[in-house]
């Protein structure tokens, strides 16, 4: 986001929002969110089956979405079940009007 060695004047909340926007900046991640919004929980294999991508690629996208606070992942046996992080998504929805 910022050049090396430069400090940002963004607040902690603005930086959180920037991470979320960055995570949403890839069409595949939007597809993953759309897929997750249509089900309660979904394992990575289900998402791989719905998208024309390798499992490792989907896993990387899930990691970015999770780190941004847009999805949650819970380990169940050998699989991780993913779902929308409703708190994170609601937080973002509330703040979008504030910045524009």
PDB file of C-alpha atoms in Angstrom:
ATOM      1  CA  UNK A   1       0.000   0.000   0.000  1.00  0.00           C
ATOM      2  CA  UNK A   2       2.547   2.576   1.058  1.00  0.00           C
ATOM      3  CA  UNK A   3       6.088   2.999  -0.188  1.00  0.00           C
ATOM      4  CA  UNK A   4       8.894   1.542   1.863  1.00  0.00           C
ATOM      5  CA  UNK A   5       9.937   3.654   4.788  1.00  0.00           C
ATOM      6  CA  UNK A   6       6.827   5.834   4.731  1.00  0.00           C
ATOM      7  CA  UNK A   7       4.397   5.872   7.600  1.00  0.00           C
ATOM      8  CA  UNK A   8       0.690   5.907   6.973  1.00  0.00           C
ATOM      9  CA  UNK A   9      -1.690   8.355   8.579  1.00  0.00           C
ATOM     10  CA  UNK A  10      -4.545   5.893   8.363  1.00  0.00           C
ATOM     11  CA  UNK A  11      -6.272   4.815  11.536  1.00  0.00           C
ATOM     12  CA  UNK A  12      -6.342   1.208  12.667  1.00  0.00           C
ATOM     13  CA  UNK A  13      -9.905   0.924  11.336  1.00  0.00           C
ATOM     14  CA  UNK A  14      -8.917   2.414   7.975  1.00  0.00           C
ATOM     15  CA  UNK A  15      -6.058  -0.073   7.684  1.00  0.00           C
ATOM     16  CA  UNK A  16      -8.497  -2.905   8.456  1.00  0.00           C
ATOM     17  CA  UNK A  17     -10.776  -1.620   5.715  1.00  0.00           C
ATOM     18  CA  UNK A  18      -7.851  -1.412   3.271  1.00  0.00           C
ATOM     19  CA  UNK A  19      -6.965  -5.080   3.976  1.00  0.00           C
ATOM     20  CA  UNK A  20     -10.568  -6.043   3.285  1.00  0.00           C
ATOM     21  CA  UNK A  21     -10.672  -4.060   0.033  1.00  0.00           C
ATOM     22  CA  UNK A  22      -7.381  -5.617  -1.059  1.00  0.00           C
ATOM     23  CA  UNK A  23      -8.764  -9.089  -0.340  1.00  0.00           C
ATOM     24  CA  UNK A  24     -11.840  -8.265  -2.418  1.00  0.00           C
ATOM     25  CA  UNK A  25      -9.740  -6.994  -5.312  1.00  0.00           C
ATOM     26  CA  UNK A  26      -9.589 -10.365  -7.064  1.00  0.00           C
ATOM     27  CA  UNK A  27     -12.595 -11.750  -8.976  1.00  0.00           C
ATOM     28  CA  UNK A  28     -11.903 -15.269  -7.687  1.00  0.00           C
ATOM     29  CA  UNK A  29     -12.222 -14.112  -4.092  1.00  0.00           C
ATOM     30  CA  UNK A  30     -15.545 -12.491  -4.892  1.00  0.00           C
ATOM     31  CA  UNK A  31     -16.667 -15.812  -6.394  1.00  0.00           C
ATOM     32  CA  UNK A  32     -15.566 -17.612  -3.237  1.00  0.00           C
ATOM     33  CA  UNK A  33     -17.562 -15.174  -1.080  1.00  0.00           C
ATOM     34  CA  UNK A  34     -20.606 -15.600  -3.304  1.00  0.00           C
ATOM     35  CA  UNK A  35     -20.283 -19.380  -3.028  1.00  0.00           C
ATOM     36  CA  UNK A  36     -19.923 -19.218   0.764  1.00  0.00           C
ATOM     37  CA  UNK A  37     -22.910 -16.894   1.071  1.00  0.00           C
ATOM     38  CA  UNK A  38     -25.105 -19.596  -0.464  1.00  0.00           C
ATOM     39  CA  UNK A  39     -24.265 -22.203   2.190  1.00  0.00           C
ATOM     40  CA  UNK A  40     -23.788 -22.384   5.935  1.00  0.00           C
ATOM     41  CA  UNK A  41     -20.396 -24.105   5.932  1.00  0.00           C
ATOM     42  CA  UNK A  42     -18.250 -25.316   3.101  1.00  0.00           C
ATOM     43  CA  UNK A  43     -15.039 -27.322   3.002  1.00  0.00           C
ATOM     44  CA  UNK A  44     -12.228 -26.343   0.677  1.00  0.00           C
ATOM     45  CA  UNK A  45     -12.928 -29.323  -1.603  1.00  0.00           C
ATOM     46  CA  UNK A  46     -16.451 -28.054  -2.245  1.00  0.00           C
ATOM     47  CA  UNK A  47     -15.085 -24.668  -3.239  1.00  0.00           C
ATOM     48  CA  UNK A  48     -12.483 -26.290  -5.506  1.00  0.00           C
ATOM     49  CA  UNK A  49     -15.282 -28.267  -7.190  1.00  0.00           C
ATOM     50  CA  UNK A  50     -17.202 -25.030  -7.824  1.00  0.00           C
ATOM     51  CA  UNK A  51     -14.254 -23.145  -9.323  1.00  0.00           C
ATOM     52  CA  UNK A  52     -11.852 -23.973 -12.164  1.00  0.00           C
ATOM     53  CA  UNK A  53      -8.814 -23.684  -9.888  1.00  0.00           C
ATOM     54  CA  UNK A  54      -6.334 -26.002  -8.195  1.00  0.00           C
ATOM     55  CA  UNK A  55      -6.809 -26.774  -4.521  1.00  0.00           C
ATOM     56  CA  UNK A  56      -3.600 -24.959  -3.582  1.00  0.00           C
ATOM     57  CA  UNK A  57      -4.789 -21.797  -5.363  1.00  0.00           C
ATOM     58  CA  UNK A  58      -8.170 -21.899  -3.637  1.00  0.00           C
ATOM     59  CA  UNK A  59      -6.449 -22.456  -0.287  1.00  0.00           C
ATOM     60  CA  UNK A  60      -4.304 -19.359  -0.819  1.00  0.00           C
ATOM     61  CA  UNK A  61      -7.366 -17.239  -1.653  1.00  0.00           C
ATOM     62  CA  UNK A  62      -9.166 -18.574   1.427  1.00  0.00           C
ATOM     63  CA  UNK A  63      -6.162 -17.638   3.554  1.00  0.00           C
ATOM     64  CA  UNK A  64      -6.240 -14.028   2.273  1.00  0.00           C
ATOM     65  CA  UNK A  65      -9.998 -13.744   2.881  1.00  0.00           C
ATOM     66  CA  UNK A  66      -9.617 -15.180   6.372  1.00  0.00           C
ATOM     67  CA  UNK A  67      -6.720 -12.868   7.277  1.00  0.00           C
ATOM     68  CA  UNK A  68      -8.804  -9.911   6.074  1.00  0.00           C
ATOM     69  CA  UNK A  69     -11.628 -10.924   8.424  1.00  0.00           C
ATOM     70  CA  UNK A  70     -14.158 -11.706   5.698  1.00  0.00           C
ATOM     71  CA  UNK A  71     -14.432 -15.459   6.300  1.00  0.00           C
ATOM     72  CA  UNK A  72     -13.868 -17.865   9.173  1.00  0.00           C
ATOM     73  CA  UNK A  73     -12.391 -21.337   9.065  1.00  0.00           C
ATOM     74  CA  UNK A  74     -12.965 -24.028  11.670  1.00  0.00           C
ATOM     75  CA  UNK A  75     -11.073 -27.305  11.694  1.00  0.00           C
ATOM     76  CA  UNK A  76     -13.345 -30.343  11.704  1.00  0.00           C
ATOM     77  CA  UNK A  77     -11.365 -33.552  11.572  1.00  0.00           C
ATOM     78  CA  UNK A  78      -9.096 -33.587   8.524  1.00  0.00           C
ATOM     79  CA  UNK A  79     -10.931 -30.689   6.837  1.00  0.00           C
ATOM     80  CA  UNK A  80     -11.447 -26.998   7.468  1.00  0.00           C
ATOM     81  CA  UNK A  81     -14.989 -25.712   7.129  1.00  0.00           C
ATOM     82  CA  UNK A  82     -15.283 -22.143   5.892  1.00  0.00           C
ATOM     83  CA  UNK A  83     -18.105 -19.650   6.235  1.00  0.00           C
ATOM     84  CA  UNK A  84     -18.715 -15.923   5.881  1.00  0.00           C
ATOM     85  CA  UNK A  85     -17.525 -13.937   8.898  1.00  0.00           C
ATOM     86  CA  UNK A  86     -20.752 -12.011   9.333  1.00  0.00           C
ATOM     87  CA  UNK A  87     -19.280  -9.649  11.924  1.00  0.00           C
ATOM     88  CA  UNK A  88     -16.453  -8.702   9.572  1.00  0.00           C
ATOM     89  CA  UNK A  89     -18.745  -8.255   6.595  1.00  0.00           C
ATOM     90  CA  UNK A  90     -21.217  -6.167   8.625  1.00  0.00           C
ATOM     91  CA  UNK A  91     -18.326  -4.053   9.927  1.00  0.00           C
ATOM     92  CA  UNK A  92     -17.213  -3.311   6.350  1.00  0.00           C
ATOM     93  CA  UNK A  93     -20.753  -2.559   5.145  1.00  0.00           C
ATOM     94  CA  UNK A  94     -21.212  -0.012   7.934  1.00  0.00           C
ATOM     95  CA  UNK A  95     -18.006   1.827   7.115  1.00  0.00           C
ATOM     96  CA  UNK A  96     -18.174   2.033   3.326  1.00  0.00           C
ATOM     97  CA  UNK A  97     -20.561   5.045   3.373  1.00  0.00           C
ATOM     98  CA  UNK A  98     -18.263   6.796   5.851  1.00  0.00           C
ATOM     99  CA  UNK A  99     -15.326   6.973   3.440  1.00  0.00           C
ATOM    100  CA  UNK A 100     -17.172   8.225   0.357  1.00  0.00           C
TER     101      UNK A 100
END
